[in-house]
Amino acid sequence: MSWGEFPFFAIPAALCWLLAGIGACRHQTGPRACVYIAHSAMVVGLVLFAVFIALFWQTLSRPPLRTMGETRLWYAFFMAGVGYFVWCRWRYAWMLLLSALVASVFIAINLLKPEIHSIALRPALQSFFFIPHVIIYIIAYALFGATTLAACVLLVRRKQGQDSDELLAFIDNIVHVGFGFLALGLLLGAVWAKEAWGHYWSWDPKEALAFVTGAAWLVYIHLRHRGLKSNAVIWALPISFILLLLGWFGTALFPGSSLHLYS
Amino acid sequence: MIKNAPLGTSESILFVVGIVLGGFLLQWVVGYFDFGLLHTPGNFIALGILAALIGAGVYFQDSPFVRWFAGIPMAIALIAALLVFGLFMDLTPQVSRLAPNTNDAVSRLGFRMVTSSWPFVLLYGTTLIALGITSFKRLVRFSRRDIAFLCNHLGLWVLMVSAGLGAADMFRVVMNVERGQTERTVYSADGKSLQLPISVTLKDFVMEEYPPSLTILDHQRGVSQSKEAAEYFQIDTQRTAGRLGDWLITVEEYVHDAVRIGDSYRAYPMPVATPAAKVAARHLRTHETRTGWVCSGGSMPDFISVLVLDERHTLVMTVPEPKRYASSVTILAEGGEPIDAILEVNQPVKVGDWRVYQYGYDTAAGKQSRYSAIELVFDPWLLPAQIGMGIMAAGAILLVWNGAGKRRESK
């Protein structure tokens, strides 16, 4: 199995995932059959993709983790898998569609840009922790992005005099689920850092910002456990998201060098 | 309820602000917190004091003071304060040791080494007490409903105790070990030597490199040819042709371990061997073609070859990136048997409380490096830290599964 056969597995898998995402969204208003279609399409897509990875692994006789192209295989697979899990548990259809779209983008990059398949992965990145660490963070970020949007909607609605406890309950739920993913991503990073850098936590600039981000969401979670729900409390969400974006993209803006820069 | 208690939210905020201000004052007067105090047995004494305070807190858990101290408003104030100190770490470059006679206000207030500054240490300590009371209070009155809460809080507490109190006992050092040599001596910044209870013998150091890339240099601009970003053509045996600027590049022959013989290159398994490629470059408009060998030279300046395309442009090869590097070593810890191991990035070897890492090599010499840089890390508090992380991971999974759960709302 090689990149030559990749399209025959990846395109059907991506189509299955997208179909599942659309089916799940349709199910909210449409017929019950949509939910079965979503489940079956999702599973078929995941199995197809897993078969390609397994056979490719066998051909390479090493885990496909060495190049950017190989890494994107796992990105696509885990993105779809975790999106499916979140949908199964929480029935957020948009989450399934969103993860299907992101997974398809990873597949599309591999299909359209074959010249970057063999871009070298540095030895420090050649680890089993790399993919779950990054994917779980992406999921957490996606969920936090959703809460931020919902928080803005809630603030606007309140301005118009329509408070919504339902929306607030939705926000709280996603913040907790998102924080769970954030904590898992952080812990996986810590375990990996012990293997790669000698210590599980070094207050590297990216780590310091990861701590800041986590602390910001924790403040919101505790404010809500106190039962507070004023506008000031809701504002904690967009502010936390700005800190999160700083941590994601902005490490290079700060003074001090980070071990997390791999450009 | 707590709202009617004499101490409430504003007192929590005032208390935390007081800790921070007191910390800054202390920092200004006595300087950075000396983590040396927490060397064993110092950290066990600190743990004893912490346990006594938490024990007292759990015993008097119904008193208004303890309910306030271990309550949610205090937690929020402490988390917010730690968050601000996290931001300080990003806004000021952190150093692991201050240069002598550093006396500017930023350093004196503790911003150069936030984790060793008094306000941070005091906040951390207060958090350990408050979080400890909260966790153990629930542990004592165990209820299955509290499992997620317990995992999240107790796990974090165990991790923070191990990381904080274990920090002083942790010892990290990088040794450059030459091939065939045994090393166990390290030197501190002031030149003192120290004999480690563990020695490392380097039997061999190997390195594999990725095939390099080709790029076009522009003599007038002095940079890579492309207007926006540097363009590189990654040499790949599967894909031998590609565009680079205005030129179509075809790799006619690629030799990964090449030595120069006259104007040509041949495969030869020598330590100085380095990648070389015979390349044809055809201009997309004029169809002019240039053919020749390109080589970055590795450690041999005589091996360097470039392909002149026109008066302004030259095709060159980049220095190959490392794919994998590994050291074959024998590790001997005091009172133990010698252990033969291969050290690789991401694959350290565990010997008792020590972990031995492949850290680096002489990057200027690349494959020819005479030594391998090996990092030794001693961390007797690693196991409790890992237990804490494991408990936290369980808590995180429960958060993902349970979501927000049911809660009361204030009217």
XYZ file of C-alpha atoms in Angstrom:
674
model
C 0.000 0.000 0.000
C 1.384 3.407 -0.915
C 0.327 6.982 -1.576
C -0.720 5.802 -5.063
C -3.696 3.939 -3.582
C -4.478 6.657 -1.044
C -7.248 8.368 -3.097
C -9.225 5.111 -3.394
C -9.523 4.931 0.374
C -9.445 8.588 1.355
C -12.025 10.045 -1.027
C -14.753 7.498 -0.161
C -13.891 7.913 3.546
C -14.168 11.709 3.360
C -17.458 11.439 1.454
C -18.799 9.032 4.095
C -17.854 11.412 6.905
C -19.401 14.399 5.185
C -22.552 12.371 4.490
C -22.651 11.406 8.161
C -22.257 15.048 9.198
C -25.048 16.163 6.907
C -27.216 13.228 7.978
C -26.723 14.110 11.641
C -27.646 17.755 11.002
C -30.693 16.724 8.946
C -31.821 14.379 11.695
C -32.478 17.311 14.019
C -35.440 18.305 11.849
C -35.807 15.416 9.409
C -36.640 11.719 9.480
C -35.246 9.203 11.970
C -33.517 7.213 9.203
C -30.927 10.023 8.956
C -29.393 8.985 12.251
C -28.818 5.414 11.031
C -27.290 6.715 7.822
C -25.005 8.958 9.870
C -23.843 6.082 12.092
C -23.210 3.669 9.223
C -21.482 6.237 7.008
C -19.252 7.299 9.892
C -18.230 3.735 10.748
C -17.640 2.774 7.100
C -15.451 5.861 6.618
C -13.424 5.156 9.753
C -12.913 1.497 8.854
C -11.825 2.360 5.293
C -9.326 4.871 6.570
C -8.041 2.541 9.285
C -7.497 -0.198 6.697
C -5.368 2.161 4.589
C -3.279 3.214 7.597
C -2.777 -0.415 8.674
C -1.707 -1.602 5.218
C 0.481 1.465 4.667
C 2.138 0.823 8.051
C 2.760 -2.778 7.000
C 4.333 -1.702 3.694
C 6.574 0.867 5.353
C 7.415 -1.638 8.115
C 7.421 1.280 10.563
C 4.615 3.426 11.988
C 3.680 6.150 9.488
C 4.759 9.052 11.691
C 7.849 10.372 10.003
C 6.605 12.904 7.476
C 4.034 15.677 7.318
C 1.905 13.651 4.920
C 1.920 10.666 7.247
C 1.013 12.867 10.198
C -2.003 14.224 8.329
C -3.308 10.664 7.950
C -3.653 10.478 11.712
C -5.023 13.994 11.976
C -7.839 13.084 9.612
C -8.515 9.755 11.318
C -8.566 11.069 14.900
C -10.475 14.202 13.973
C -13.254 12.090 12.490
C -13.102 9.584 15.362
C -13.274 12.121 18.176
C -15.995 14.092 16.361
C -17.985 10.863 16.146
C -17.467 10.189 19.839
C -18.630 13.673 20.833
C -21.692 13.323 18.630
C -22.561 9.877 20.014
C -22.301 11.154 23.568
C -23.713 14.667 23.256
C -25.666 14.700 19.983
C -24.089 17.950 18.816
C -24.616 17.407 15.098
C -22.603 20.493 14.149
C -19.604 18.906 15.900
C -19.821 15.851 13.636
C -20.113 17.981 10.512
C -17.297 20.283 11.614
C -14.913 17.420 12.366
C -15.835 15.768 9.053
C -14.977 19.014 7.263
C -11.648 19.431 9.067
C -10.746 15.777 8.441
C -11.598 16.241 4.749
C -9.339 19.274 4.574
C -6.429 17.164 5.878
C -7.220 14.540 3.248
C -7.497 17.188 0.537
C -4.070 18.598 1.420
C -2.557 15.140 1.071
C -4.293 14.609 -2.273
C -3.562 18.007 -3.779
C -0.061 18.604 -2.494
C 1.844 15.350 -3.010
C 5.144 17.240 -2.994
C 4.857 17.865 0.742
C 4.372 14.207 1.634
C 8.012 13.683 2.286
C 8.766 16.831 4.238
C 10.925 15.644 7.092
C 9.572 15.434 10.596
C 12.181 16.347 13.180
C 13.248 13.556 15.537
C 11.586 15.290 18.512
C 8.219 15.090 16.739
C 8.565 11.421 15.861
C 6.498 10.169 18.751
C 3.219 8.391 19.353
C 2.165 11.275 21.577
C 2.414 13.850 18.828
C -0.874 13.121 17.065
C -3.196 12.588 20.037
C -1.647 15.643 21.745
C -2.371 17.893 18.780
C -5.750 16.391 17.845
C -7.151 16.564 21.356
C -6.091 20.203 21.518
C -7.778 20.927 18.185
C -10.998 19.365 19.506
C -10.804 21.392 22.713
C -10.197 24.556 20.688
C -13.159 23.769 18.417
C -15.428 23.293 21.435
C -14.190 26.486 23.083
C -14.706 28.321 19.797
C -18.306 27.115 19.853
C -18.831 28.311 23.442
C -17.420 31.715 22.555
C -19.865 32.075 19.664
C -22.710 30.925 21.902
C -21.606 33.395 24.600
C -21.720 36.257 22.075
C -25.212 35.157 20.975
C -26.312 35.062 24.610
C -24.936 38.546 25.320
C -26.735 39.966 22.271
C -29.988 38.245 23.230
C -29.764 39.584 26.755
C -29.306 43.062 25.358
C -32.555 42.515 23.487
C -34.192 41.466 26.730
C -34.396 37.734 25.986
C -32.363 35.691 28.444
C -31.930 31.999 27.639
C -31.179 29.460 30.348
C -31.174 26.810 27.662
C -28.306 28.470 25.814
C -26.433 28.941 29.087
C -26.843 25.241 29.904
C -25.484 24.402 26.435
C -22.479 26.689 26.999
C -21.752 25.162 30.409
C -21.891 21.668 29.040
C -19.487 22.397 26.198
C -17.121 24.306 28.488
C -16.885 21.246 30.744
C -16.418 18.823 27.843
C -13.907 21.196 26.233
C -11.999 21.572 29.490
C -11.837 17.782 29.783
C -10.228 17.615 26.340
C -7.913 20.522 27.165
C -6.746 18.757 30.330
C -6.198 15.496 28.433
C -4.212 17.303 25.724
C -2.107 18.980 28.374
C -1.466 15.733 30.263
C -0.499 13.892 27.073
C 1.859 16.767 26.330
C 3.339 16.438 29.806
C 3.930 12.693 29.423
C 5.499 13.284 26.023
C 7.658 16.148 27.335
C 9.056 13.777 29.965
C 10.087 11.396 27.164
C 11.433 14.044 24.810
C 12.678 16.991 26.863
C 13.506 15.461 30.227
C 10.771 17.124 32.289
C 6.995 17.066 32.189
C 6.589 20.781 32.773
C 9.193 23.465 32.097
C 7.145 26.700 31.953
C 8.174 27.032 28.339
C 6.335 30.098 26.871
C 3.784 27.846 25.185
C 3.299 25.866 28.384
C 2.868 29.060 30.400
C 0.154 30.164 27.974
C -1.454 26.723 28.088
C -1.598 27.164 31.851
C -3.078 30.656 31.452
C -5.719 29.337 29.054
C -6.645 26.459 31.329
C -6.833 28.802 34.328
C -9.112 31.193 32.433
C -11.665 28.463 31.676
C -11.361 27.239 35.254
C -12.331 30.705 36.466
C -15.492 30.527 34.331
C -16.287 26.991 35.511
C -15.958 28.020 39.169
C -17.966 31.211 38.680
C -20.774 29.068 37.259
C -20.507 26.511 40.063
C -21.041 29.439 42.389
C -24.314 29.952 40.514
C -23.348 33.333 39.025
C -24.692 34.184 35.556
C -24.326 37.922 35.054
C -23.024 39.420 31.812
C -19.597 39.847 33.422
C -19.458 36.069 33.955
C -20.397 35.394 30.312
C -17.703 37.846 29.187
C -15.134 35.475 30.744
C -15.663 33.203 27.728
C -14.582 35.522 24.893
C -11.682 36.723 27.046
C -10.580 33.130 27.668
C -10.803 32.466 23.950
C -8.550 35.430 23.167
C -5.980 33.999 25.604
C -6.364 30.630 23.900
C -5.705 32.165 20.477
C -2.624 33.892 21.893
C -1.368 30.530 23.083
C -2.120 28.876 19.769
C -0.705 31.373 17.321
C 0.956 33.989 19.415
C 3.846 32.233 21.159
C 6.200 33.680 18.565
C 5.016 37.201 19.455
C 6.317 36.988 22.988
C 9.915 37.419 24.042
C 11.749 34.260 25.057
C 12.285 31.200 22.895
C 9.901 28.269 22.942
C 10.697 24.611 22.450
C 7.311 24.407 20.762
C 8.421 26.260 17.623
C 9.054 23.861 14.779
C 9.399 26.073 11.742
C -24.965 29.772 53.641
C -21.648 31.290 52.906
C -23.239 34.522 51.723
C -24.211 35.308 55.319
C -20.809 34.393 56.683
C -18.602 37.238 57.864
C -16.028 36.460 55.183
C -17.104 36.529 51.538
C -16.036 37.225 48.000
C -14.475 40.637 48.559
C -12.476 39.293 51.481
C -11.172 36.488 49.230
C -10.022 39.005 46.650
C -8.473 41.225 49.338
C -6.723 38.216 50.876
C -5.166 37.159 47.560
C -4.174 40.730 46.700
C -2.595 40.916 50.156
C -0.585 37.745 49.515
C 0.635 39.120 46.209
C 1.601 42.510 47.659
C 3.273 40.873 50.655
C 5.112 38.602 48.220
C 6.354 41.543 46.190
C 7.549 43.289 49.345
C 9.374 40.165 50.493
C 10.828 39.749 47.015
C 12.115 43.320 46.982
C 13.704 42.970 50.409
C 15.147 39.414 50.484
C 15.326 38.516 46.786
C 14.242 35.316 45.069
C 12.929 32.347 47.019
C 15.743 29.897 47.645
C 14.547 26.535 46.350
C 17.606 25.014 48.000
C 15.585 25.166 51.237
C 13.294 22.537 49.758
C 16.033 19.973 49.261
C 15.262 16.776 51.176
C 14.604 16.900 54.119
C 13.320 20.485 53.680
C 10.548 19.362 51.364
C 9.411 16.643 53.749
C 9.210 19.199 56.559
C 7.178 21.448 54.242
C 4.973 18.475 53.379
C 4.473 17.817 57.095
C 3.413 21.421 57.708
C 1.112 21.272 54.685
C -0.436 18.020 55.942
C -0.957 19.530 59.428
C -2.649 22.633 57.992
C -4.851 20.576 55.688
C -5.645 18.145 58.513
C -6.694 21.039 60.741
C -8.747 22.476 57.872
C -10.534 19.182 57.324
C -11.138 18.786 61.079
C -12.581 22.291 61.407
C -14.273 22.175 58.018
C -17.549 23.588 59.316
C -16.007 26.716 60.783
C -16.824 29.866 58.794
C -13.149 30.602 58.288
C -12.309 27.230 56.722
C -15.454 27.330 54.590
C -14.381 30.716 53.338
C -10.727 29.735 52.901
C -11.499 26.558 50.937
C -14.545 27.998 49.196
C -15.236 28.802 45.567
C -14.605 32.589 45.731
C -11.145 31.954 47.175
C -10.494 29.355 44.452
C -11.483 31.867 41.776
C -9.278 34.587 43.264
C -6.284 32.214 43.517
C -6.717 30.842 39.983
C -7.046 34.365 38.585
C -3.908 35.499 40.408
C -1.912 32.495 39.172
C -3.232 33.221 35.677
C -1.789 36.733 35.849
C 1.586 35.332 36.937
C 1.417 32.900 34.000
C 1.051 35.927 31.738
C 4.046 37.568 33.413
C 6.099 34.517 32.426
C 5.197 35.106 28.805
C 5.715 38.848 28.852
C 9.198 38.731 30.409
C 11.814 36.303 29.080
C 12.498 33.834 31.874
C 15.991 32.804 32.907
C 17.032 29.809 34.956
C 19.764 31.746 36.762
C 20.221 35.489 37.171
C 23.447 37.061 36.000
C 25.440 38.418 38.969
C 24.701 42.030 39.958
C 21.380 42.119 38.116
C 19.633 44.915 39.942
C 16.961 46.373 37.681
C 13.430 46.768 39.013
C 12.031 43.992 36.799
C 14.433 41.466 38.319
C 14.070 42.781 41.842
C 10.298 42.384 41.653
C 10.789 38.783 40.596
C 9.690 38.907 36.976
C 12.826 37.304 35.540
C 12.239 34.019 37.369
C 8.544 34.093 38.164
C 8.444 30.540 39.508
C 11.110 31.421 42.098
C 9.557 34.764 43.035
C 7.941 35.170 46.447
C 4.462 36.212 45.290
C 4.238 33.158 43.025
C 5.613 30.797 45.675
C 3.164 32.165 48.270
C 0.226 31.874 45.855
C 1.284 28.329 44.992
C 1.549 27.433 48.673
C -1.842 28.963 49.520
C -3.389 27.084 46.597
C -1.888 23.828 47.909
C -3.527 24.412 51.306
C -6.937 25.507 49.959
C -7.050 22.846 47.232
C -5.843 20.256 49.744
C -8.625 21.065 52.244
C -11.241 20.999 49.462
C -9.990 17.652 48.149
C -9.463 15.829 51.428
C -12.732 17.112 52.857
C -14.552 15.301 50.063
C -12.273 12.270 50.276
C -13.079 11.842 53.972
C -16.823 12.031 53.297
C -16.502 9.893 50.199
C -19.546 9.684 47.997
C -19.715 8.128 44.543
C -21.246 11.317 43.193
C -18.014 13.125 44.002
C -15.693 10.908 41.957
C -15.232 13.397 39.108
C -14.755 16.264 41.542
C -12.248 14.252 43.560
C -10.239 13.146 40.522
C -9.964 16.691 39.182
C -9.054 18.307 42.484
C -7.043 15.600 44.222
C -5.119 14.758 41.027
C -4.126 18.389 40.579
C -3.163 18.633 44.242
C -0.934 15.546 44.087
C 0.692 16.843 40.889
C 1.236 20.337 42.309
C 2.713 18.965 45.547
C 5.108 16.661 43.656
C 6.129 19.324 41.149
C 6.522 22.086 43.741
C 8.147 20.210 46.613
C 10.109 17.962 44.261
C 11.563 20.851 42.232
C 14.602 21.238 44.459
C 15.451 17.531 44.444
C 15.379 17.408 40.680
C 18.788 17.413 39.059
C 19.412 17.840 35.326
C 22.711 17.893 33.580
C 23.998 17.560 30.026
C 27.317 15.774 29.442
C 29.224 15.665 26.186
C 30.606 12.146 25.955
C 33.224 11.405 23.311
C 33.233 8.164 21.397
C 34.949 5.438 23.415
C 35.058 7.587 26.560
C 33.340 7.201 29.913
C 31.999 10.330 31.565
C 30.675 10.922 35.060
C 31.964 14.379 35.904
C 29.941 17.510 35.357
C 30.917 21.136 35.843
C 28.788 23.848 37.373
C 28.658 27.422 36.030
C 31.427 28.482 38.441
C 33.720 25.697 37.220
C 33.358 23.312 40.174
C 33.386 19.657 39.234
C 30.926 17.154 40.567
C 31.132 13.358 40.439
C 27.783 11.833 39.546
C 26.655 8.483 40.961
C 26.066 7.371 37.377
C 28.436 7.083 34.425
C 27.884 6.863 30.686
C 30.219 5.248 28.142
C 29.638 6.156 24.494
C 30.285 3.147 22.292
C 28.989 4.630 19.071
C 27.007 7.563 17.715
C 25.050 7.172 14.495
C 23.008 9.624 12.542
C 20.718 9.276 9.561
C 19.827 12.266 7.466
C 16.892 13.103 5.246
C 17.662 13.789 1.587
C 18.353 17.549 1.406
C 16.466 20.151 -0.631
C 17.481 22.253 -3.607
C 16.967 25.980 -3.719
C 17.940 28.910 -5.932
C 20.055 31.748 -4.570
C 19.661 35.238 -5.956
C 23.011 37.051 -5.848
C 21.494 40.516 -6.066
C 19.058 39.954 -3.250
C 21.423 37.687 -1.386
C 18.531 35.430 -0.418
C 16.541 32.558 -1.700
C 15.115 33.378 -5.091
C 11.391 33.436 -4.553
C 9.736 36.799 -4.014
C 7.593 35.986 -0.990
C 8.981 32.943 0.736
C 11.938 30.717 0.101
C 11.067 27.893 -2.285
C 12.620 24.518 -1.805
C 12.563 21.408 -3.930
C 12.709 18.389 -1.639
C 14.788 15.653 -3.252
C 12.616 12.557 -3.382
C 13.361 9.359 -5.241
C 9.635 8.950 -5.994
C 9.341 12.377 -7.554
C 12.377 13.488 -9.514
C 11.134 16.641 -11.268
C 9.597 19.866 -10.046
C 9.440 23.613 -10.528
C 11.671 25.993 -8.671
C 11.144 29.642 -9.597
C 11.422 29.946 -13.392
C 13.260 26.650 -13.723
C 12.154 23.064 -14.157
C 14.438 20.928 -12.036
C 15.084 17.263 -12.780
C 17.212 15.188 -10.450
C 19.026 12.798 -12.800
C 21.045 11.030 -10.151
C 21.023 11.163 -6.375
C 23.774 9.735 -4.189
C 23.061 9.860 -0.445
C 26.586 8.948 0.696
C 28.764 10.597 -1.938
C 32.407 11.604 -2.081
C 33.865 13.882 -4.717
C 36.138 12.388 -7.334
C 37.296 15.068 -9.744
C 34.214 16.821 -11.072
C 31.934 13.915 -10.308
C 30.521 12.208 -7.213
C 30.407 8.500 -6.353
C 28.757 6.515 -3.614
C 31.351 5.607 -1.033
C 30.745 4.508 2.555
C 33.100 6.973 4.232
C 32.393 9.072 7.335
C 32.815 12.267 5.300
C 30.343 11.107 2.629
C 27.489 13.568 2.080
C 24.469 13.831 -0.264
C 25.089 14.953 -3.854
C 22.769 15.202 -6.857
C 23.225 15.495 -10.594
C 20.625 17.985 -11.681
C 19.289 19.293 -14.987
C 17.642 22.735 -14.854
C 15.621 24.001 -17.821
C 14.364 27.581 -17.983
C 10.609 27.573 -18.509
C 10.605 30.379 -21.115
C 14.028 30.385 -22.779
C 14.393 26.564 -22.568
C 18.059 27.026 -21.768
C 19.350 23.961 -19.941
C 22.103 23.650 -17.349
C 23.344 20.330 -16.046
C 25.750 19.558 -13.245
C 26.417 18.226 -9.770
C 25.187 20.015 -6.676
C 26.455 19.267 -3.173
C 26.399 21.152 0.135
C 29.767 19.691 1.083
C 28.965 18.298 4.520
C 32.092 18.605 6.628
C 34.339 18.839 3.519
C 34.602 22.308 1.924
C 36.225 20.653 -1.115
C 33.003 18.750 -1.803
C 30.879 21.865 -2.326
C 29.375 22.207 -5.798
C 26.766 24.634 -7.081
C 25.077 24.937 -10.462
C 25.276 28.419 -11.958
C 21.983 29.060 -13.789
C 22.586 32.590 -15.081
C 24.428 35.722 -14.009
C 22.117 36.246 -11.121
C 20.942 32.809 -10.007
C 22.661 29.718 -8.621
C 21.153 26.356 -7.718
C 22.427 25.047 -4.382
C 21.764 22.138 -2.042
C 20.720 22.664 1.571
C 22.435 20.984 4.507
C 20.555 17.720 5.203
C 18.236 17.640 8.219
C 18.664 14.892 10.801
C 16.182 12.035 10.508
C 17.338 10.048 13.459
C 20.343 10.103 15.738
C 21.214 7.602 18.363
C 23.945 6.744 20.832
C 24.944 3.259 21.772
C 25.922 3.535 25.425
C 26.724 1.599 28.560
C 25.221 3.128 31.697
C 26.530 2.248 35.130
C 24.733 3.468 38.221
C 26.404 3.099 41.619
C 25.659 -0.282 43.126
C 24.058 -1.542 39.928
C 24.894 -3.678 36.938
C 26.081 -2.017 33.710
C 23.236 -1.522 31.235
C 23.749 -1.458 27.468
C 21.241 0.752 25.703
C 20.501 2.723 22.569
C 19.542 6.305 23.366
C 17.342 8.126 20.888
C 15.268 11.281 20.893
C 11.904 10.423 22.484
C 13.342 7.152 23.822
C 15.121 7.746 27.128
C 16.423 4.921 29.298
C 15.358 4.564 32.911
C 17.926 3.615 35.546
C 16.497 3.841 39.064
C 15.402 7.447 39.680
C 17.584 8.550 36.760
C 16.534 8.944 33.164
C 19.143 9.163 30.452
C 18.345 11.086 27.273
C 19.840 11.594 23.845
C 20.147 15.379 24.013
C 22.148 16.463 21.004
C 25.473 16.345 19.169
C 27.906 18.722 17.525
C 25.534 20.208 14.937
C 28.370 21.919 13.095
C 30.002 18.535 12.465
C 26.701 16.698 11.827
C 27.272 13.003 11.183
C 30.943 13.568 11.949
C 30.234 14.664 15.525
C 32.942 13.314 17.808
C 30.696 13.464 20.828
C 27.107 12.837 21.799
C 25.389 15.191 24.238
C 23.608 13.109 26.856
C 21.214 14.499 29.395
C 20.834 12.928 32.828
C 17.734 13.728 34.827
C 17.261 12.693 38.439
C 13.719 13.125 39.713
C 12.748 11.093 42.795
C 9.330 12.843 42.829
C 8.394 11.671 39.357
C 6.246 8.739 40.471
C 3.866 10.793 42.662
C 3.678 13.399 39.865
C 2.704 10.636 37.435
C 0.099 9.327 39.863
C -1.338 12.851 40.084
C -1.444 13.086 36.298
C -3.159 9.707 36.084
C -5.864 10.792 38.560
C -6.303 14.054 36.640
C -6.624 12.150 33.363
C -9.432 10.070 34.878
C -11.064 13.327 36.012
C -10.720 14.804 32.526
C -12.342 11.742 30.941
C -15.208 12.041 33.425
C -15.587 15.726 32.505
C -15.835 14.805 28.828
C -18.398 12.141 29.697
C -20.474 14.004 32.270
C -20.352 17.557 30.953
C -21.663 20.193 33.323
C -24.052 17.847 35.127
C -26.845 19.348 37.206
C -26.380 22.582 39.102
C -28.272 25.093 41.151
C -28.880 28.557 39.729
C -28.955 31.773 41.685
C -32.064 33.783 41.217
